[in-house]
mmCIF file of C-alpha atoms in Angstrom:
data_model
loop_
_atom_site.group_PDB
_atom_site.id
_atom_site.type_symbol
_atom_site.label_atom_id
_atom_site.label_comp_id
_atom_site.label_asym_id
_atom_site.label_seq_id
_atom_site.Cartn_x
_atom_site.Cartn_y
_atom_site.Cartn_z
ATOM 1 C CA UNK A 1 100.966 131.807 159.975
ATOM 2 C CA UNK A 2 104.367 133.686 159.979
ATOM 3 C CA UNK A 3 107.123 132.896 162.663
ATOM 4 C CA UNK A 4 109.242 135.957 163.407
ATOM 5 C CA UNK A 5 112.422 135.773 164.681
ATOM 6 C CA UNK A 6 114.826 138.883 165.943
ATOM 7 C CA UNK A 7 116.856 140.776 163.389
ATOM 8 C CA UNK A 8 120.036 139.312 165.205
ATOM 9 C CA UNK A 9 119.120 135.935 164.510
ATOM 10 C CA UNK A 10 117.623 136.010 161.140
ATOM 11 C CA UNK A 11 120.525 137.756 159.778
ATOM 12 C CA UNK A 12 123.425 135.423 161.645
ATOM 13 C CA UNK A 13 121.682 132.541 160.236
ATOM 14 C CA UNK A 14 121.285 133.790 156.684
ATOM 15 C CA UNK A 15 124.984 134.543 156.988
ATOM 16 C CA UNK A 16 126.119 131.204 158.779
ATOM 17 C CA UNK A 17 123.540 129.134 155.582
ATOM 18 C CA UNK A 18 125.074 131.177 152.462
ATOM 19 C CA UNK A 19 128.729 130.702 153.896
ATOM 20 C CA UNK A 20 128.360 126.992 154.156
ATOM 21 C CA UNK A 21 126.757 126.398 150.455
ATOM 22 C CA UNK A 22 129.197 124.957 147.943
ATOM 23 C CA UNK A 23 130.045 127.608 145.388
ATOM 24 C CA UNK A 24 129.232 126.502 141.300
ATOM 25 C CA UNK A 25 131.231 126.907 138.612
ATOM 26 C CA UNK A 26 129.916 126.962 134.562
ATOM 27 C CA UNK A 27 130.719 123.268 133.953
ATOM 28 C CA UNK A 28 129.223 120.568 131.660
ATOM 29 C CA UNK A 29 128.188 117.286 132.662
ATOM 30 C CA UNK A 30 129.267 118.649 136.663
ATOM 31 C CA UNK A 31 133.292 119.230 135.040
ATOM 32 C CA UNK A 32 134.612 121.882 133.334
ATOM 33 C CA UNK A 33 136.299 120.813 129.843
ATOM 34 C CA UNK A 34 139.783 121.570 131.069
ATOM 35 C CA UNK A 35 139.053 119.434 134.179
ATOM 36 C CA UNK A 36 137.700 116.425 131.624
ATOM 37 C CA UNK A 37 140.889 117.013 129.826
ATOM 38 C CA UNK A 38 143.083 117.189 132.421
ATOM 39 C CA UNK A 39 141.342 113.525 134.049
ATOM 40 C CA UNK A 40 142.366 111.799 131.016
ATOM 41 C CA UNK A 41 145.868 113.049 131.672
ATOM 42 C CA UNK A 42 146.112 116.163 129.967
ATOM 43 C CA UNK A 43 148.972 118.754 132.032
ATOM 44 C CA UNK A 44 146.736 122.051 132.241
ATOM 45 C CA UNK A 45 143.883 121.023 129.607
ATOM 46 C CA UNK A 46 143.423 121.340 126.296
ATOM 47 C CA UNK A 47 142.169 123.264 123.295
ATOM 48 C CA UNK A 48 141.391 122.353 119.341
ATOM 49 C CA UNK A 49 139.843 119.186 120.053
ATOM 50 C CA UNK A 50 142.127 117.687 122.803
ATOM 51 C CA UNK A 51 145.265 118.357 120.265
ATOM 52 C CA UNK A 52 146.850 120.578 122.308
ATOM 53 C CA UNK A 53 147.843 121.363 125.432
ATOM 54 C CA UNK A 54 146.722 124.637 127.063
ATOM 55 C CA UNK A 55 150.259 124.494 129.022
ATOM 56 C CA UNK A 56 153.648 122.707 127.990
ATOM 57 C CA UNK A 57 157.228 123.115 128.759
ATOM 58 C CA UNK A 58 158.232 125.376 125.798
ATOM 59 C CA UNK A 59 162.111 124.847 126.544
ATOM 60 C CA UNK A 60 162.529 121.377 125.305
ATOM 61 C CA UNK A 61 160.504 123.007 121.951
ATOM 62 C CA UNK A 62 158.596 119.883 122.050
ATOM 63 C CA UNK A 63 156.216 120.445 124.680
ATOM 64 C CA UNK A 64 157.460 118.166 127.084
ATOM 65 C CA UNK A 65 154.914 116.457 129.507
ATOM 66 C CA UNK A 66 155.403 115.830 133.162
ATOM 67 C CA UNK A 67 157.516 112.219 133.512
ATOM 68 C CA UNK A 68 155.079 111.179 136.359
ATOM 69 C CA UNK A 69 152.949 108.644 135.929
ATOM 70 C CA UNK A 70 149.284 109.173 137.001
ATOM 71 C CA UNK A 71 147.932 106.622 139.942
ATOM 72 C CA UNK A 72 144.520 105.625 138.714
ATOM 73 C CA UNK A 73 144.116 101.976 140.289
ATOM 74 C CA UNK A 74 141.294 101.636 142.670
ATOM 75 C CA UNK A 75 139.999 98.177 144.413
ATOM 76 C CA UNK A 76 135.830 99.453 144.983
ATOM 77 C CA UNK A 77 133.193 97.173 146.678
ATOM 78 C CA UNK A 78 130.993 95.802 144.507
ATOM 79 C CA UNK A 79 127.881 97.241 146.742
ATOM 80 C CA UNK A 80 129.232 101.049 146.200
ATOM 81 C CA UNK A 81 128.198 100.555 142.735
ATOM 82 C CA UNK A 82 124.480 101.353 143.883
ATOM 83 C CA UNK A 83 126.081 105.152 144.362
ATOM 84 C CA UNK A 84 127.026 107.746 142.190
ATOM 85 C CA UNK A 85 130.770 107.838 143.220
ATOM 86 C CA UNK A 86 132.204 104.802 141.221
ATOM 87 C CA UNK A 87 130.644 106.286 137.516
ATOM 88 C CA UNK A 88 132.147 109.246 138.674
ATOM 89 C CA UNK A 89 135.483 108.466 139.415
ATOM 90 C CA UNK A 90 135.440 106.291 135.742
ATOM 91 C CA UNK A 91 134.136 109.482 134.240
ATOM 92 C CA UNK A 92 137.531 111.022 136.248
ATOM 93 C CA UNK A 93 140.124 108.619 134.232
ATOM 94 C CA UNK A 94 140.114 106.331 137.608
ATOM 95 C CA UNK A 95 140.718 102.402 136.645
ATOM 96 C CA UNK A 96 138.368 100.755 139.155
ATOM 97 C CA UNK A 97 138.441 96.904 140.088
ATOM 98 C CA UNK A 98 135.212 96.121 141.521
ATOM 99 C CA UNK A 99 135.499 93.223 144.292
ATOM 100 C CA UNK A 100 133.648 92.271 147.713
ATOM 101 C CA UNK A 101 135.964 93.738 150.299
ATOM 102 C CA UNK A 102 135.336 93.189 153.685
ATOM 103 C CA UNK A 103 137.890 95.523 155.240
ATOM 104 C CA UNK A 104 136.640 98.984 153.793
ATOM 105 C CA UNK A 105 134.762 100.650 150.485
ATOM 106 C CA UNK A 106 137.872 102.057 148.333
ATOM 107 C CA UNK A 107 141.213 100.675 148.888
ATOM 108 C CA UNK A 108 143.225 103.630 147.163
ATOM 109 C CA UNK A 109 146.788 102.232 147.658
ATOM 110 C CA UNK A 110 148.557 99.609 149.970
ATOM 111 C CA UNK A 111 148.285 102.047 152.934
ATOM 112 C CA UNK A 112 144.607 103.668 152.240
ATOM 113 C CA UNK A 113 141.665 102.381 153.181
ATOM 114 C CA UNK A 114 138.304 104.477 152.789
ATOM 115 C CA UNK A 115 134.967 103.680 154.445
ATOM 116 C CA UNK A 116 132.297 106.210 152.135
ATOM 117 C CA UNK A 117 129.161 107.161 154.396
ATOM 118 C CA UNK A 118 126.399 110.033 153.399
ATOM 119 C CA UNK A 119 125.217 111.695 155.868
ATOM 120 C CA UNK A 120 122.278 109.311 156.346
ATOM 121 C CA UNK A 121 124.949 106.715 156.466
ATOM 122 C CA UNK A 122 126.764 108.607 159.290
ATOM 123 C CA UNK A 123 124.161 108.752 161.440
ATOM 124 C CA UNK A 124 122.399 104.979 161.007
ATOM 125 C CA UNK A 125 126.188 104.176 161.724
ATOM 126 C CA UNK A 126 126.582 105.487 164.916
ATOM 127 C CA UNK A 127 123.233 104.614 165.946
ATOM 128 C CA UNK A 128 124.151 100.818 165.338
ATOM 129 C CA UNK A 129 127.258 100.582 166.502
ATOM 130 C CA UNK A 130 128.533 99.725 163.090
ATOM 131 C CA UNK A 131 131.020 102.466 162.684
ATOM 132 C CA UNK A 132 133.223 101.613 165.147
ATOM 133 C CA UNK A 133 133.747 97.990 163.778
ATOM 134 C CA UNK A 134 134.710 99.504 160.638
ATOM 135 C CA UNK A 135 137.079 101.943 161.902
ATOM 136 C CA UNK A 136 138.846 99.020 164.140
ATOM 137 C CA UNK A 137 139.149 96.899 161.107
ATOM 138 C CA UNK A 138 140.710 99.858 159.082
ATOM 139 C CA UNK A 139 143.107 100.794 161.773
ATOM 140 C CA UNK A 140 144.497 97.207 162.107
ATOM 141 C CA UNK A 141 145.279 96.144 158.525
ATOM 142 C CA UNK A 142 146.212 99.662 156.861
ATOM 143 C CA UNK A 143 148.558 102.885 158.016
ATOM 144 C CA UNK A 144 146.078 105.479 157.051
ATOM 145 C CA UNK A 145 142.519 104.245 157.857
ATOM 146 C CA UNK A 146 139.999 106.894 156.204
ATOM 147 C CA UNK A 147 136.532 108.066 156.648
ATOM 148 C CA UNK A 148 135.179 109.961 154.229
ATOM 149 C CA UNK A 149 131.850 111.992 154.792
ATOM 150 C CA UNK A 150 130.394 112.718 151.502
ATOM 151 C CA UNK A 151 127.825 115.902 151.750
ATOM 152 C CA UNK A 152 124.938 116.359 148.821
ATOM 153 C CA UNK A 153 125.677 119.534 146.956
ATOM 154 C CA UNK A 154 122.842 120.755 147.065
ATOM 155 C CA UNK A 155 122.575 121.077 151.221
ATOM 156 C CA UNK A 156 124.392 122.747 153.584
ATOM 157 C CA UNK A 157 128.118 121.808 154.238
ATOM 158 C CA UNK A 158 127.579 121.102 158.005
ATOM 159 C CA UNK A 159 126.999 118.308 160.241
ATOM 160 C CA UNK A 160 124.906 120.615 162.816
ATOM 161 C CA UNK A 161 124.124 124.134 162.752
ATOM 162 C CA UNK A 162 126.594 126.221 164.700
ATOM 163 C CA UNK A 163 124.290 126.963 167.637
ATOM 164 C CA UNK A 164 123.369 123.565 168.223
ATOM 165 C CA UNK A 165 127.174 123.028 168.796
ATOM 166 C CA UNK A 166 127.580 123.187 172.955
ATOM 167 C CA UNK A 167 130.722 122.980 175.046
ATOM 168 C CA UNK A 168 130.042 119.540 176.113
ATOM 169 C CA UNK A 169 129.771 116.208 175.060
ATOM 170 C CA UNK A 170 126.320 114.738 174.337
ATOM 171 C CA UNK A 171 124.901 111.436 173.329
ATOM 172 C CA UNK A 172 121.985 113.214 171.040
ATOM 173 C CA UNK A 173 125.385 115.117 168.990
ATOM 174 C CA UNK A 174 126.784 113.722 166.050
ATOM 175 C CA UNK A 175 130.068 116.227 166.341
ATOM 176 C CA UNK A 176 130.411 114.660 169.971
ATOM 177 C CA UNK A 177 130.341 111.286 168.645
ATOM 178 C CA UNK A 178 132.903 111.825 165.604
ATOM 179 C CA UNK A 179 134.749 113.651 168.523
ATOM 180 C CA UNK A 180 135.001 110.025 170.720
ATOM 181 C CA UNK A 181 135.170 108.351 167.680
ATOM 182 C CA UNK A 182 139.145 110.070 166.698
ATOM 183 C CA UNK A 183 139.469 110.073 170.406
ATOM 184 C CA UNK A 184 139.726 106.363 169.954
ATOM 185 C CA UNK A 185 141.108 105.818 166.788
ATOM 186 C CA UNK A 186 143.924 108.326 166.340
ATOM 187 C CA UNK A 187 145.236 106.824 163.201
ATOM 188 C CA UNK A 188 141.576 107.774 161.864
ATOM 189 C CA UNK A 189 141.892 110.565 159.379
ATOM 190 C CA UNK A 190 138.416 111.854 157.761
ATOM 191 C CA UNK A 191 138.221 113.313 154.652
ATOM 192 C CA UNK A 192 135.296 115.934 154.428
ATOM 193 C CA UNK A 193 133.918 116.593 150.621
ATOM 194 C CA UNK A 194 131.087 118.849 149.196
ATOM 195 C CA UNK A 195 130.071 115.931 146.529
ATOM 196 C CA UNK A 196 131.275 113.109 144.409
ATOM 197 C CA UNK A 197 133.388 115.079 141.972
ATOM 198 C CA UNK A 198 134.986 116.689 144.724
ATOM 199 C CA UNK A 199 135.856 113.351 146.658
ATOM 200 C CA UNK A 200 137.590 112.325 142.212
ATOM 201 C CA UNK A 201 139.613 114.802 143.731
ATOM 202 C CA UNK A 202 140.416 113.859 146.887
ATOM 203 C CA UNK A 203 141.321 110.466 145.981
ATOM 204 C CA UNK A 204 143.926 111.694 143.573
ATOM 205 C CA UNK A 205 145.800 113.498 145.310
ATOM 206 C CA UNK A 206 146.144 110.772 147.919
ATOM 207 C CA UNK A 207 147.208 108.312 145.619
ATOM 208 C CA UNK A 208 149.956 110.628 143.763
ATOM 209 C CA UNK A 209 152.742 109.907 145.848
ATOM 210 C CA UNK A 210 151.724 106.196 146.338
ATOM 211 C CA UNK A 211 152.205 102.889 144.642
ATOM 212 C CA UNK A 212 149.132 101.249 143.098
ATOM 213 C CA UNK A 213 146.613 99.164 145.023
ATOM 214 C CA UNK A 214 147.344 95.237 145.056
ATOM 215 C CA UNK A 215 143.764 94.396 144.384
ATOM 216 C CA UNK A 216 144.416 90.362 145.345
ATOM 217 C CA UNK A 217 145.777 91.329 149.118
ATOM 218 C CA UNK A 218 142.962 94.469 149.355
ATOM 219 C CA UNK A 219 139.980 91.847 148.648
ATOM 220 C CA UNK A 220 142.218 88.858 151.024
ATOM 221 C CA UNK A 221 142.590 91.462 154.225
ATOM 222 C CA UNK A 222 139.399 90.493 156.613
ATOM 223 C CA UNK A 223 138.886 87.361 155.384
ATOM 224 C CA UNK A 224 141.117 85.153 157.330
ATOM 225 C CA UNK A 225 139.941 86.970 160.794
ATOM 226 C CA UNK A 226 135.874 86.208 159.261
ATOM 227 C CA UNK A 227 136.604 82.924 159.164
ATOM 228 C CA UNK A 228 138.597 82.138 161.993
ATOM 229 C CA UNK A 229 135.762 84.512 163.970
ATOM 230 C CA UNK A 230 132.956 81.406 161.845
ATOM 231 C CA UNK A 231 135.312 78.857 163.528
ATOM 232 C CA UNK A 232 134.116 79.744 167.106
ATOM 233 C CA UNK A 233 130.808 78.052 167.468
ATOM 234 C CA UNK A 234 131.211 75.633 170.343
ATOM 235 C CA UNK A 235 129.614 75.919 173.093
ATOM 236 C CA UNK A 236 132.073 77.209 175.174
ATOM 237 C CA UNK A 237 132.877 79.599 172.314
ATOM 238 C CA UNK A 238 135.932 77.794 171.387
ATOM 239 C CA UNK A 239 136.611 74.404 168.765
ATOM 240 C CA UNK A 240 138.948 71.678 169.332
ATOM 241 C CA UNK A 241 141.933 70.484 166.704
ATOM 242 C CA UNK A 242 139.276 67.604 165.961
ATOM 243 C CA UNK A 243 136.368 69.864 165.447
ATOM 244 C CA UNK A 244 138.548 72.564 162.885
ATOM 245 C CA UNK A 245 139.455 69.423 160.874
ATOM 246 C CA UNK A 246 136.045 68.739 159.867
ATOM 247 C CA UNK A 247 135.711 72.101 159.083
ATOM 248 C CA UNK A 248 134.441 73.030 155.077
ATOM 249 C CA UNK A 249 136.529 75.515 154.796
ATOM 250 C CA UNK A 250 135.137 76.451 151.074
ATOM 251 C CA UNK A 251 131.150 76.285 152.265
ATOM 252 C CA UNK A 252 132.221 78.346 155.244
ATOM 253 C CA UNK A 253 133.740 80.990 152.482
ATOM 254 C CA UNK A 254 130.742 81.113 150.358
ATOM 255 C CA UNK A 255 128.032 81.206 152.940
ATOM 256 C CA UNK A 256 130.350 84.693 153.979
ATOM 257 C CA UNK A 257 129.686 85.659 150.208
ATOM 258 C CA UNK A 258 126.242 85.307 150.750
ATOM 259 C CA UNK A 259 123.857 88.729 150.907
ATOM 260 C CA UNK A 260 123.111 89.303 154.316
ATOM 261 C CA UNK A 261 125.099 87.115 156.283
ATOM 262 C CA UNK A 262 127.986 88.368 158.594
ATOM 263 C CA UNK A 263 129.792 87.092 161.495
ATOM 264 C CA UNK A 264 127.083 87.721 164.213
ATOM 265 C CA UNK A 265 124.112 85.870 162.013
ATOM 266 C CA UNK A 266 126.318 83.060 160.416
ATOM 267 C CA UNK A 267 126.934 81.694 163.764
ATOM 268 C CA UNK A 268 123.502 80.975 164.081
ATOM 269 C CA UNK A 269 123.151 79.781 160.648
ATOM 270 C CA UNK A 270 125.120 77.061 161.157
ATOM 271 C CA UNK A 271 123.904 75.742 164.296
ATOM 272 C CA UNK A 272 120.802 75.671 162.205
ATOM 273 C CA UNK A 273 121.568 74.033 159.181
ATOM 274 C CA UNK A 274 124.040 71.238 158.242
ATOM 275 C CA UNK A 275 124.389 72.698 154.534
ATOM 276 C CA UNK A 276 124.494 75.555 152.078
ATOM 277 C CA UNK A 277 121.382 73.273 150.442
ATOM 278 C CA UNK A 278 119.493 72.732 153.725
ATOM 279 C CA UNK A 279 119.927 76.833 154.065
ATOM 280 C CA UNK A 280 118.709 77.524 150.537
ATOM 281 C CA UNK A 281 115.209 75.518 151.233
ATOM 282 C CA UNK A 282 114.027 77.014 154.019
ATOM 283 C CA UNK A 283 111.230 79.099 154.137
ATOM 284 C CA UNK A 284 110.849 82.892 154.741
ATOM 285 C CA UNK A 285 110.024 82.774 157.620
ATOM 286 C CA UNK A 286 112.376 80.184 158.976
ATOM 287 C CA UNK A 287 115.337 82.245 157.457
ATOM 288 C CA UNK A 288 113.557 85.217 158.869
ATOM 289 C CA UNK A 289 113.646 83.665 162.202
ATOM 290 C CA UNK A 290 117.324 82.244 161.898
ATOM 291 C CA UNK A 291 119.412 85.599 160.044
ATOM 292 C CA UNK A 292 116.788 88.225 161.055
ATOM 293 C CA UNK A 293 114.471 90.143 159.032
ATOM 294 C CA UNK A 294 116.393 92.128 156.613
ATOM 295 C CA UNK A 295 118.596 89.276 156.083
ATOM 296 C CA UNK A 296 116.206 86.928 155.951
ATOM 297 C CA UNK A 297 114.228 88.628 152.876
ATOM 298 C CA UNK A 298 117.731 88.836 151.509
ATOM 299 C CA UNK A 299 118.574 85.391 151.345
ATOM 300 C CA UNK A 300 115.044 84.363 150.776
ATOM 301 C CA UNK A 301 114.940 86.670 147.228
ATOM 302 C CA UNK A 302 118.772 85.454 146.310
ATOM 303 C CA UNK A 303 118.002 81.649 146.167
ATOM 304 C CA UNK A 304 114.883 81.965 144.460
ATOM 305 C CA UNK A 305 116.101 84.760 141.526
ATOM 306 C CA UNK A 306 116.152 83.488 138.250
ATOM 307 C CA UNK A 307 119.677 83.520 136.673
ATOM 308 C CA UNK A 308 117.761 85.722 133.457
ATOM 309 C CA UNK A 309 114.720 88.124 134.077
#
């Protein structure tokens, strides 16, 4: 069966589809050798087997390189490592620190916080809710809260095709919901890139005119407001002076670490079990039952992995 559409349309589409798709250049390994040689801090590349410099100040007759000193410091969550990004920004001459951060994916510099989502991502975000957690945490602790929207090459660079795009704002549109989403958070800036190498880019020319990233504050922001947020489990929602004394402050902190748990479940978690040990017998189906299903498995599969395979 063949569907036919009008000359009009077929050709506006065809036009609309080729000027969205990312142009290719003759690289190797996705980077051209002057980009490679440029990453690992080369002025304008390099020729004769990285010995010298395809551009250099001839005046000085020494070829004299630029005096400023490349940003390359990056605090990453350690669950980004399950994308392509991080290899590629090592590949890039980027020195990456890989921690649990709980405000945030890349913390680029003391003022830049970036929250990574694919365009799955996106869209499972704003269908949870998610999202706008994320952006509120980002907005509170740093001065230039980022999203960045990461596109697959080899797709169109759009979010919606351009007549799906009405005047008015609908719950079914994803450009209506970024739309309320910067509406909200006006501090929000979003960074828009083709693919991972493009994003290398991106992130270094927002950390040129910055100073490096204090990885020990990046991977402390959140954590105070987690716990204090564990703290409320009375019944009333509140705890006493007597009942924070008795707190365990440390098992508190390490049930956080633990996969699957957040705020919302570890509430629960604790009016369920006395102990970190109590938690790490259950069955499950009881820790199905207590966390929910995905975190359930979670924790069920973490206390029961051997340390070696």
């Amino acid at each position: 069966h063949f569907i036919f559409l009008s000359p009009p349309d077929a050709f506006e589409r065809l036009i609309d589809h080729k000027k969205r798709m990312p142009h290719f250049l003759p690289s190797f390994n996705n980077f051209s050798t002057q980009e490679m040689q440029h990453a690992n801090g080369g002025v304008g590349g390099s020729y004769a087997g990285g010995t010298l410099p395809l551009s250099m100040d001839t005046r000085t007759g020494r070829g004299k390189q630029s005096s400023v000193k490349e940003r390359r410091d990056i605090a990453v969550d350690v669950r980004e490592f399950r994308s392509a990004l991080p290899s590629i920004l090592h590949q890039g001459g980027m020195r990456l620190a890989p921690v649990t951060l709980v405000v945030g994916d890349f913390v680029l510099s003391n003022v830049h916080c970036v929250e990574r989502k694919s365009i799955s991502d996106l869209f499972g975000s704003f269908a949870s809710g998610r999202l706008y957690t994320q952006a509120e945490a980002m907005s509170k602790y740093y001065k230039v809260p980022c999203l960045l929207i990461e596109f697959d090459p080899e797709k169109t660079f759009a979010l919606q095709n351009a007549s799906d795009i009405g005047n008015e704002i609908r719950n079914d549109s994803v450009c209506s919901k970024m739309t309320l989403l910067v509406m909200h958070f006006p501090k929000l800036r979003i960074l828009w890139s083709r693919s991972p190498h493009e994003t290398l880019k991106i992130f270094k020319k927002l950390k040129r005119n910055h100073e490096e990233v204090d990885v020990d504050k990046a991977v402390e922001i959140g954590t105070n407001d987690t716990l204090d947020e564990l703290l409320l489990v009375g019944t009333d929602g509140y705890v006493d002076d007597e009942d924070i004394s008795d707190v365990n402050d440390a098992a508190k902190r390490m049930l956080m670490r633990l996969p699957g748990i957040n705020v919302h479940n570890a509430r629960k978690v604790m009016t369920e079990c006395e102990s970190i040990q109590q938690l790490s017998e259950l069955t499950r189906d009881e820790l199905k039952r207590i966390a929910g299903p995905v975190a359930g498995q979670k924790l069920f599969t973490f206390f029961r992995q051997p340390f070696t395979a």
